[in-house]
Coordinates of C-alpha atoms and ligand atoms in Angstrom, one line a residue:
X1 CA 0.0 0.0 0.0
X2 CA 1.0 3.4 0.0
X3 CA 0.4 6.7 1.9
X4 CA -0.2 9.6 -0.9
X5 CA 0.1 13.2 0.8
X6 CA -1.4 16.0 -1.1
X7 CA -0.6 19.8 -0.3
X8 CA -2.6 22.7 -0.2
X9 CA -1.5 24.0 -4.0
X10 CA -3.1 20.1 -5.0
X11 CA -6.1 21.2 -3.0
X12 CA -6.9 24.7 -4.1
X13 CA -10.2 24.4 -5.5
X14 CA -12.1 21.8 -7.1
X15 CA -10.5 21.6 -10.3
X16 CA -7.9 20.3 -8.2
X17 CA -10.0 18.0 -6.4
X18 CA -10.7 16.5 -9.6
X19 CA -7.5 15.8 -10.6
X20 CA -6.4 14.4 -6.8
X21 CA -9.7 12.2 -7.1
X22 CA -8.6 10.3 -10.6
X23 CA -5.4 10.1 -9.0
X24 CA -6.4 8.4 -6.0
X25 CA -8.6 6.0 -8.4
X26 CA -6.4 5.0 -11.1
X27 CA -4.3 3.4 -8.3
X28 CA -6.3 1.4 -5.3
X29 CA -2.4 0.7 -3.6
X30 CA -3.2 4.8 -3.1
X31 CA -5.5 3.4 0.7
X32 CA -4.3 6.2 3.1
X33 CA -4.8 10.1 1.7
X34 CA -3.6 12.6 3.6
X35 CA -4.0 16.5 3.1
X36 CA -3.2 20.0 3.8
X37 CA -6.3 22.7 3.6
X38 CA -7.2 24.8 0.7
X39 CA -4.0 26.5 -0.9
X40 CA -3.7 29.2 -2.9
X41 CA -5.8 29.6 -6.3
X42 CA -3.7 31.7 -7.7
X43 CA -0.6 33.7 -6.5
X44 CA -2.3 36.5 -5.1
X45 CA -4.8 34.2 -3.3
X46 CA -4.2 32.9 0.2
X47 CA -4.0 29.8 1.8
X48 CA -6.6 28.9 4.1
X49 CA -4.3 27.9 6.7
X50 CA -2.9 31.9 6.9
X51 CA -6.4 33.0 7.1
X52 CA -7.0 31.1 9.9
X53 CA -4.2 32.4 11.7
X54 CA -5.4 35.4 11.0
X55 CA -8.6 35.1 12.4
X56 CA -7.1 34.1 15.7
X57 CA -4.8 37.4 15.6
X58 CA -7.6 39.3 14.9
X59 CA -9.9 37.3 17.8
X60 CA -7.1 38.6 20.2
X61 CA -6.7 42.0 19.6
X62 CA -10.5 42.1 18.9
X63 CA -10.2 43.1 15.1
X64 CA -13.4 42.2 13.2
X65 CA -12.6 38.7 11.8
X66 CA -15.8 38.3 9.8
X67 CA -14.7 39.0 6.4
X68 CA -12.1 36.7 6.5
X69 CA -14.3 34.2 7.7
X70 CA -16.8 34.3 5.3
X71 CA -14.5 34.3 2.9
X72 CA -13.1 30.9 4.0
X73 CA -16.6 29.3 4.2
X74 CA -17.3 30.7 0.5
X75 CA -14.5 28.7 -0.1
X76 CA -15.6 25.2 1.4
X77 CA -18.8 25.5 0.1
X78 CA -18.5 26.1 -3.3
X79 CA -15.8 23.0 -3.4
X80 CA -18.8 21.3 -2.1
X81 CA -21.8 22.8 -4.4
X82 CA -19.4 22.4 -7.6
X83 CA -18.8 18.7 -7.1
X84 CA -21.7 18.1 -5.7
X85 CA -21.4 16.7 -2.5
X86 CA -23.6 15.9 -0.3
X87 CA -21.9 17.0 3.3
X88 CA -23.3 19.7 5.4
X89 CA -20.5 22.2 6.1
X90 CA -22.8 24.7 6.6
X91 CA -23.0 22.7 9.7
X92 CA -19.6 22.2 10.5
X93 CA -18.6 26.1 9.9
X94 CA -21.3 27.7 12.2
X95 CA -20.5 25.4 14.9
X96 CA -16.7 27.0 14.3
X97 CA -18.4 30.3 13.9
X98 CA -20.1 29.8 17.4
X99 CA -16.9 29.4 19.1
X100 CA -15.3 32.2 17.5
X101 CA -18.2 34.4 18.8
X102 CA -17.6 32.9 22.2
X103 CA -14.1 33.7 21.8
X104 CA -13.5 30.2 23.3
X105 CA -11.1 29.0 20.7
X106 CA -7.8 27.7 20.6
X107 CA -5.4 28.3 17.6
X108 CA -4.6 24.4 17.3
X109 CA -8.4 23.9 17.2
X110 CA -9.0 27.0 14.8
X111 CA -6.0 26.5 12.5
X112 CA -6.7 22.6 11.9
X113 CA -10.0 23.5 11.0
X114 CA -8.2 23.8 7.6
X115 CA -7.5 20.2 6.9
X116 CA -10.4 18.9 8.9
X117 CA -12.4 20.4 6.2
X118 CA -10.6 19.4 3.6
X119 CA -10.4 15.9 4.1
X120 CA -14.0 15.8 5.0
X121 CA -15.0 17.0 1.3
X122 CA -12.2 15.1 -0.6
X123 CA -13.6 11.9 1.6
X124 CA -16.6 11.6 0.4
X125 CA -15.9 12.8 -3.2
X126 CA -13.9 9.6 -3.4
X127 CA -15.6 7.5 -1.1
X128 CA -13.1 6.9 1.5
X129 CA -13.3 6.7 5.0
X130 CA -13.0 10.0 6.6
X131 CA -10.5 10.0 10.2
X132 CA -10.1 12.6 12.3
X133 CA -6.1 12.9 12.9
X134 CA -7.2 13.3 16.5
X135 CA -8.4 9.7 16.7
X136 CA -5.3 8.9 15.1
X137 CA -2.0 10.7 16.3
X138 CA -1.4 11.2 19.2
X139 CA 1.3 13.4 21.1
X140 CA 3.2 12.6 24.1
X141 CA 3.6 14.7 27.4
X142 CA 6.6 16.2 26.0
X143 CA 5.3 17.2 22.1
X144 CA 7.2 14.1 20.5
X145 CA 4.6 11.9 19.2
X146 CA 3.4 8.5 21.1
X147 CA 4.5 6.3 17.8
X148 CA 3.0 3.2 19.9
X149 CA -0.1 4.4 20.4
X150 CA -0.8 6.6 17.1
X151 CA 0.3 2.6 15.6
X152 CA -2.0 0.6 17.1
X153 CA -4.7 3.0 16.3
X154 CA -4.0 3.3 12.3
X155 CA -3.5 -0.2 12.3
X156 CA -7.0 -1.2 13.8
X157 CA -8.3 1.7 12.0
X158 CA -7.1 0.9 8.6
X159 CA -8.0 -2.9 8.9
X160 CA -11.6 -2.0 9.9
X161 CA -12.2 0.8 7.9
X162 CA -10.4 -0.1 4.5
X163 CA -9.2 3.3 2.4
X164 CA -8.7 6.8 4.5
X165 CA -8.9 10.5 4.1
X166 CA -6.8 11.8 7.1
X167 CA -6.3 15.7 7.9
X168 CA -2.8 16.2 7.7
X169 CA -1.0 19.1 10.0
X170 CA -2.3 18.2 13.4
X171 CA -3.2 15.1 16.1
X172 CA -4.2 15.2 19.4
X173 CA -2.3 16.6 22.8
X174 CA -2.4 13.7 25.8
X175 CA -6.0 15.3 26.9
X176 CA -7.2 14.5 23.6
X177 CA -7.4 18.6 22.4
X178 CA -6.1 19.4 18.8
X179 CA -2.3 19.8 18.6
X180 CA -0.9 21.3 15.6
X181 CA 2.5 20.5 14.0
X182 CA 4.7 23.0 12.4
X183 CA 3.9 24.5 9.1
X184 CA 3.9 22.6 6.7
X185 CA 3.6 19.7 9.0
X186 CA 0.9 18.0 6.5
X187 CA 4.5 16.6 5.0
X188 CA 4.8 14.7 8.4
X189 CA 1.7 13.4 9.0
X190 CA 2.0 11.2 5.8
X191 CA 5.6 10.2 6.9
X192 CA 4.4 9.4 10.3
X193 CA 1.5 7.3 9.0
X194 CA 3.7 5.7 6.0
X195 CA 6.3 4.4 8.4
X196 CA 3.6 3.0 11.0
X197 CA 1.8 1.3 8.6
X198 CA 5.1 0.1 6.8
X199 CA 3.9 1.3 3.5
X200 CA 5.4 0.2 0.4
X201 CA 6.1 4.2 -0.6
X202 CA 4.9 7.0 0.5
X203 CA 3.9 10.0 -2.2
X204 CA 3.9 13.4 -1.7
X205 CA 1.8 15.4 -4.2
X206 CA 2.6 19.2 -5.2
X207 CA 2.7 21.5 -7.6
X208 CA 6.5 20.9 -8.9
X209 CA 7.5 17.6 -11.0
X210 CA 10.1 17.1 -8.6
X211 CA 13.0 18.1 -6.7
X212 CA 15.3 20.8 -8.8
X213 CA 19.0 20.6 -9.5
X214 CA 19.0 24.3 -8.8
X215 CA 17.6 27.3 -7.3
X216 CA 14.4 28.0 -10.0
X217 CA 14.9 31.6 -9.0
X218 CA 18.6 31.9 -10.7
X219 CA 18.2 29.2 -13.2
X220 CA 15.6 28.7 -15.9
X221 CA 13.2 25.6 -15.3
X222 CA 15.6 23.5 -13.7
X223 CA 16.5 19.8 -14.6
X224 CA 14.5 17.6 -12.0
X225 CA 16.1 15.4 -10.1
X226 CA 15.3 11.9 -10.5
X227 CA 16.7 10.0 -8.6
X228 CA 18.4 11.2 -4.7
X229 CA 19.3 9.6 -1.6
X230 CA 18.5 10.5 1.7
X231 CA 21.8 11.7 2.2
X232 CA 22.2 13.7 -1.4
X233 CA 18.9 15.0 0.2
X234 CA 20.1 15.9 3.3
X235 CA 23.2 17.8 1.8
X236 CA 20.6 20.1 -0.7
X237 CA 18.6 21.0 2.0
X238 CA 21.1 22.4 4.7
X239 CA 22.3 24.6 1.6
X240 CA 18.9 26.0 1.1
X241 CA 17.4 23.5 -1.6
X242 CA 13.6 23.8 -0.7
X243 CA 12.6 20.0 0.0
X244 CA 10.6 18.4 2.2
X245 CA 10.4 19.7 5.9
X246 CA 13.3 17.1 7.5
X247 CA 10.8 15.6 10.1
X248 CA 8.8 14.5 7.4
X249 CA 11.9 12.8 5.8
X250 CA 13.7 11.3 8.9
X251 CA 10.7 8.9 9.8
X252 CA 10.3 6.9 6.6
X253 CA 14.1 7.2 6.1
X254 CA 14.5 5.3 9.5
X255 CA 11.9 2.5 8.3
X256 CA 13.7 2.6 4.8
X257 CA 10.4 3.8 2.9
X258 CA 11.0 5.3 -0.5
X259 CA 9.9 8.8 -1.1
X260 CA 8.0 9.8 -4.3
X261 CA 7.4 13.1 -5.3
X262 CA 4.9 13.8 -7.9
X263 CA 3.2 16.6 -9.6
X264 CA -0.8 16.7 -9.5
X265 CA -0.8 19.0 -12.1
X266 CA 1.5 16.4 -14.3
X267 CA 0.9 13.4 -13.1
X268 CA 2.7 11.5 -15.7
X269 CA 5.9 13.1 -15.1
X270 CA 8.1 10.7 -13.6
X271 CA 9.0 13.1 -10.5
X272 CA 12.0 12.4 -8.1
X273 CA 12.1 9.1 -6.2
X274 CA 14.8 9.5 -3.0
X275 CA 15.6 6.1 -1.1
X276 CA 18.7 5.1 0.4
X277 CA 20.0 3.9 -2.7
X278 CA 22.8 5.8 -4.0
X279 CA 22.6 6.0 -7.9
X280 CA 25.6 7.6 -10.0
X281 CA 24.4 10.2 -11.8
X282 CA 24.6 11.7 -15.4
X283 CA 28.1 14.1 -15.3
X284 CA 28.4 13.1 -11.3
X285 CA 26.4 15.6 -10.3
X286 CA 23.0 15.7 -8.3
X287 CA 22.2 19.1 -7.8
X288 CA 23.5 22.4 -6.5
X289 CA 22.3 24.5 -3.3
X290 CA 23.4 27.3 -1.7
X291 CA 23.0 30.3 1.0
X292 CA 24.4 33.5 1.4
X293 CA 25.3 35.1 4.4
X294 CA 27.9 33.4 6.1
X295 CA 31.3 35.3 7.5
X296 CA 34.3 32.8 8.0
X297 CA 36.8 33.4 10.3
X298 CA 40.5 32.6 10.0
X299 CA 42.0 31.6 13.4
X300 CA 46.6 31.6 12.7
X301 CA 48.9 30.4 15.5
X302 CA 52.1 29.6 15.1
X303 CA 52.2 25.4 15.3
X304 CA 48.7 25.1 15.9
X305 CA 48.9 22.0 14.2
X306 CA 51.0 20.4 16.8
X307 CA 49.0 21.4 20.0
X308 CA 46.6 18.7 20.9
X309 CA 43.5 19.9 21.5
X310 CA 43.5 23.4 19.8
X311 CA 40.3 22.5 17.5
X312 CA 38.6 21.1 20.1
X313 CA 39.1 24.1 22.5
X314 CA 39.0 26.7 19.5
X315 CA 35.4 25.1 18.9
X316 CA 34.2 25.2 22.6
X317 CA 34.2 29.2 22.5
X318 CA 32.0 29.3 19.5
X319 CA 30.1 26.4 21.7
X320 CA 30.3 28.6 25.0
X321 CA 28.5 31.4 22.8
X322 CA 25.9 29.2 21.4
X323 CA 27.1 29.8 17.6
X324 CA 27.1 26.5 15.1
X325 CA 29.8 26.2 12.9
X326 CA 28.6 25.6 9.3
X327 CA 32.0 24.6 8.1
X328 CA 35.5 24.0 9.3
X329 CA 38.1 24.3 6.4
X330 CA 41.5 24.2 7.6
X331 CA 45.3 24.5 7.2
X332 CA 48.5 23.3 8.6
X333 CA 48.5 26.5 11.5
X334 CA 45.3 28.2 10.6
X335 CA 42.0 27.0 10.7
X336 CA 38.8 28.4 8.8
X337 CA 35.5 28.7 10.8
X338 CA 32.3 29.5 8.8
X339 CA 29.5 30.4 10.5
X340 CA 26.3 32.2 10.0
X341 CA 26.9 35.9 9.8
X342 CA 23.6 36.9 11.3
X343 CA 23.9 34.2 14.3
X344 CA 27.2 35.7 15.0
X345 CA 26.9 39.1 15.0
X346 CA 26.7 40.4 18.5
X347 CA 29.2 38.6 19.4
X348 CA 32.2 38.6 16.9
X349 CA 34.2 40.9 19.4
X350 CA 33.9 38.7 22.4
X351 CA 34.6 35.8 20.8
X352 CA 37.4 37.1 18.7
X353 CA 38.4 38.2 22.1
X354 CA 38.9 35.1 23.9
X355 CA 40.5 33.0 20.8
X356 CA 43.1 35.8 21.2
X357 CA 43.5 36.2 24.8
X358 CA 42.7 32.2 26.3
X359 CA 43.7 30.6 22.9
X360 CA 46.7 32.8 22.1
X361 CA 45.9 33.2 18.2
X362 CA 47.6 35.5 16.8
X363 CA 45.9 37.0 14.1
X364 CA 42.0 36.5 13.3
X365 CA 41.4 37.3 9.4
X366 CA 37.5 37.6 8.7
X367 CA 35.6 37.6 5.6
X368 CA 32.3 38.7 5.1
X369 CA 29.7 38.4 2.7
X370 CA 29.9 35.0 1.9
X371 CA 28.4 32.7 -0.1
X372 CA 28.5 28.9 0.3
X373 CA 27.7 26.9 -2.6
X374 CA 27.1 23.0 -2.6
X375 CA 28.1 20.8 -5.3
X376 CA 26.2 17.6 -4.5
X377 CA 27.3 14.7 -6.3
X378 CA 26.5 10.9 -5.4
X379 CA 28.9 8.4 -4.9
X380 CA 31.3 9.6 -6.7
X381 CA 34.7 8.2 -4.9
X382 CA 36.2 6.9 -8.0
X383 CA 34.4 10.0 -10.3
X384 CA 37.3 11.8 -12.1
X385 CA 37.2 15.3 -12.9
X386 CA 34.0 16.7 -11.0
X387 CA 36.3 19.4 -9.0
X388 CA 38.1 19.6 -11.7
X389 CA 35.0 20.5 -13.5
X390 CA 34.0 22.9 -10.6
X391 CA 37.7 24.3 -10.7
X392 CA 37.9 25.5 -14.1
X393 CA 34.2 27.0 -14.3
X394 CA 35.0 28.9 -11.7
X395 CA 38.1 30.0 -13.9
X396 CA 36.3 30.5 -16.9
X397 CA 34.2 33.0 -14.8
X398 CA 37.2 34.7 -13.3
X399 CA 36.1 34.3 -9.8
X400 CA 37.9 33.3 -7.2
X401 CA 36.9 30.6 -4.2
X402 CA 37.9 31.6 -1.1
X403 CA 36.7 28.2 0.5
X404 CA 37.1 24.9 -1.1
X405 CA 36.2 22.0 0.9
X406 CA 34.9 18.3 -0.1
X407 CA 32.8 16.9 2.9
X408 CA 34.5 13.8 4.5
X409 CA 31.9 11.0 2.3
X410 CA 32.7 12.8 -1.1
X411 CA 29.1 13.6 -1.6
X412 CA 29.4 17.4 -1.5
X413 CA 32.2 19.9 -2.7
X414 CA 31.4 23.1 -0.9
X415 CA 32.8 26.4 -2.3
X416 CA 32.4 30.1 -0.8
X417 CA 32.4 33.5 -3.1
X418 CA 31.3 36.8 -2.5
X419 CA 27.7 37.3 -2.0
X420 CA 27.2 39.4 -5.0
X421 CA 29.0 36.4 -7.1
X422 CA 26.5 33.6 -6.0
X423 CA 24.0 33.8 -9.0
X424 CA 26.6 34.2 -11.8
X425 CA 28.5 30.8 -10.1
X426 CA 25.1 28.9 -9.5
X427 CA 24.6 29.4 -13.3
X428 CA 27.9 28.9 -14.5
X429 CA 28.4 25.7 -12.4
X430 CA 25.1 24.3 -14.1
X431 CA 25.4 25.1 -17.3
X432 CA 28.9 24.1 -17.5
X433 CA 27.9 20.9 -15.9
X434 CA 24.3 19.8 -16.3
X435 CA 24.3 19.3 -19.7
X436 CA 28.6 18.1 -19.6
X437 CA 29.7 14.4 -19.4
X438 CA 32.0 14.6 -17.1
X439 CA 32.2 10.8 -16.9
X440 CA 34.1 10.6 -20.1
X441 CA 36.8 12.3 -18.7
X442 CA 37.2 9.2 -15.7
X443 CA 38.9 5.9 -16.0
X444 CA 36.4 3.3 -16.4
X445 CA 34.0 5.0 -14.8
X446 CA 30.5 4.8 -16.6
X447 CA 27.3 6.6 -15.5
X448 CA 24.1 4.4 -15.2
X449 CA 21.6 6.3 -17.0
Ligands
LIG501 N1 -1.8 23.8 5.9 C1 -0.6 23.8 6.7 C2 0.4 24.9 6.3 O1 0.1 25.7 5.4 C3 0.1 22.5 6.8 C4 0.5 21.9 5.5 O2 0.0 22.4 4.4 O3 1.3 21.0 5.4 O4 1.4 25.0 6.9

């Protein structure tokens, strides 16, 4: 079986409900849906999830949240008059309404109203079993979910009740009140139920065929991705690759679940399939990520390299000050440390400080304005020429890397430039490569494609 996930873009009106419905019956393996509320219609529109955080703003500082309501059950109902269901919202949204008069609300109660909805109308218009995600996740004392108890219930549910429709986004708190993940939290809900029901795959429907090799914003309609493990996946997201949320990854990653992401829009388009396999790609390269923002600090001492202990204790003042280090790119006696430039900020002075004074380094050199950028590559150990590649693009474009490091596994190569350089690199670097067989230029080396 498999858990299919559809997000609020895939649920926007009932056009979209169409399309999700033949979906869901072209494939009966498709037994456990799980969505997010209403998304936007068009790019001006909003989400019905933002209007209901809204309303409870306004409910608070007692703004009149009328209009926006109304505007949210105009929404509901005409998904429901246009496909011609048969479910009484009306019923459903004044008892809402009620509470918000009473002012007796809570936002996890209001906000899931979203997806409650949602499922409710996309249950019937496909003839599934609707569930309440309060009868069926539950949290624990301490906000981690009771994985025990939320299986037993899908499990009993699903083999009693046959195919779902479950509200994605929320559960229930241990007195049995509406809790509500993190945005976006839809993501997890099907990766929750997907593990605990050991599903065969679990799909998450959007609006995108899949995860890009770049940034859309810098590069023309992208290449997608077809095929990532959880790792490659891990590497694009820390570098700012918009994925999935990564506690919607981690639990079908730990039950070694495949992820498929498709487009509603296109559902023929293959989409990206990530697993734990690691596949050798076209030209060795996955995909590229990046962030600005970072500053790096260059810590010289005279023989640093023969004290023992100097990274360790070099790190414990960044630790002391509650700054991660992003990277750690180092010398024979000097030692790079990248961190975020915004994190560090307030406390550059101090901390330069005490590496002086308790550390005795002698000179601290610190760049700013700097740009990461993330090469992702799979397993490409015995893959000749990527850097190489990377090298002379960089070259070509007459920009110069002030950080060049290759993470530990080989699965990233990680180079910083100025700020202001990032776009003109993130194209170069793809267009020099995407469309490049760089395998050609390795020993034996063939890619599987
Ligand atoms: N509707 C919620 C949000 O907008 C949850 C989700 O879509 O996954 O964040």
């Amino acid at each position: 079986m498999k858990v299919a996930k559809f997000g609020g873009s895939s649920m926007a009106h009932e056009e979209q409900f169409k399309k999700v419905k033949s979906i869901i019956l072209a494939a009966p393996e498709r037994s456990v849906i799980v969505v997010s509320a209403l998304g936007k219609r068009t790019k001006e529109d909003d989400k019905v999830t933002d209007l209901l955080y809204l309303i409870h703003a306004y409910l608070h500082h007692g703004v009149d949240w009328t209009p926006l309501w109304e505007r949210i059950c105009e929404r509901f109902i005409q998904v429901r008059d246009v496909l011609s269901l048969t479910f009484p919202i009306e019923d459903e949204l004044l008892e809402i309404q009620k509470k918000l008069q009473r002012e007796k609300v809570s936002q996890d109660f209001l906000v899931s109203r979203g997806e409650y909805l949602t499922a409710k109308l996309l249950a019937e218009y496909v003839g599934y079993t609707f569930i309440d995600a309060k009868e069926l996740i539950f949290f624990d004392y301490t906000g981690e979910i009771d994985e025990e108890r939320t299986k037993q219930a899908i499990i009993t549910i699903y083999q009693e009740k046959g195919p779902l429709v479950v509200p994605g986004f929320y559960g229930a708190n241990p007195v049995g009140k509406e809790k509500l993940m993190g945005r976006g939290g839809s993501d997890i809900t099907g990766a929750i139920l997907a593990k605990l029901l050991n599903a065969d795959c679990y799909e998450n429907w959007t609006d995108v065929s899949g995860i890009m090799m770049a940034d859309p914003r810098i590069i023309d309609t992208p290449k997608i991705i077809k095929e990532i493990s959880f790792r490659e996946l891990r590497e694009m997201a820390y570098m700012g690759a918009n994925v999935l949320h990564e506690s919607a990854i981690f639990p079908v990653q730990e039950a070694g679940i495949p992820i498929q992401i498709k487009n509603t829009n296109d559902p023929e388009a293959q989409g990206t399939r990530i697993s734990s396999k690691e596949v050798e790609k076209e030209n060795g390269l996955t995909g590229i990520a990046g962030k600005k923002d970072f500053l790096s600090l260059t810590l010289f001492k005279r023989h640093m390299s023969d004290e023992i202990g100097f990274i360790w204790k070099a790190m414990s003042v960044f630790a002391n000050h509650g700054i991660s280090i992003e990277h750690i790119p180092s010398g024979i006696d000097n030692i790079g440390v990248v961190v975020s430039a915004e994190a560090i900020a307030d406390q550059l002075f101090l901390i330069t400080k005490e590496l002086k004074e308790n550390l005795g380094v002698e000179e601290v050199e610190i760049i700013e304005n700097l740009a990461l950028i993330s090469v992702v590559g799979g397993p490409h150990k015995e893959l000749i020429g990527l850097s190489g590649k990377v090298l002379s693009i960089l070259n070509q474009l007459e920009i110069r890397t002030s950080i060049l490091s290759q993470g530990a596994q080989e699965l990233n190569l990680i180079i910083g430039v100025k700020n202001e350089e990032y776009e003109t690199v993130v194209k170069g670097l793809y267009e020099g490569m995407v469309n490049v067989d760089v395998s050609k230029t390795s020993h034996g080396v063939t890619s599987n494609s």
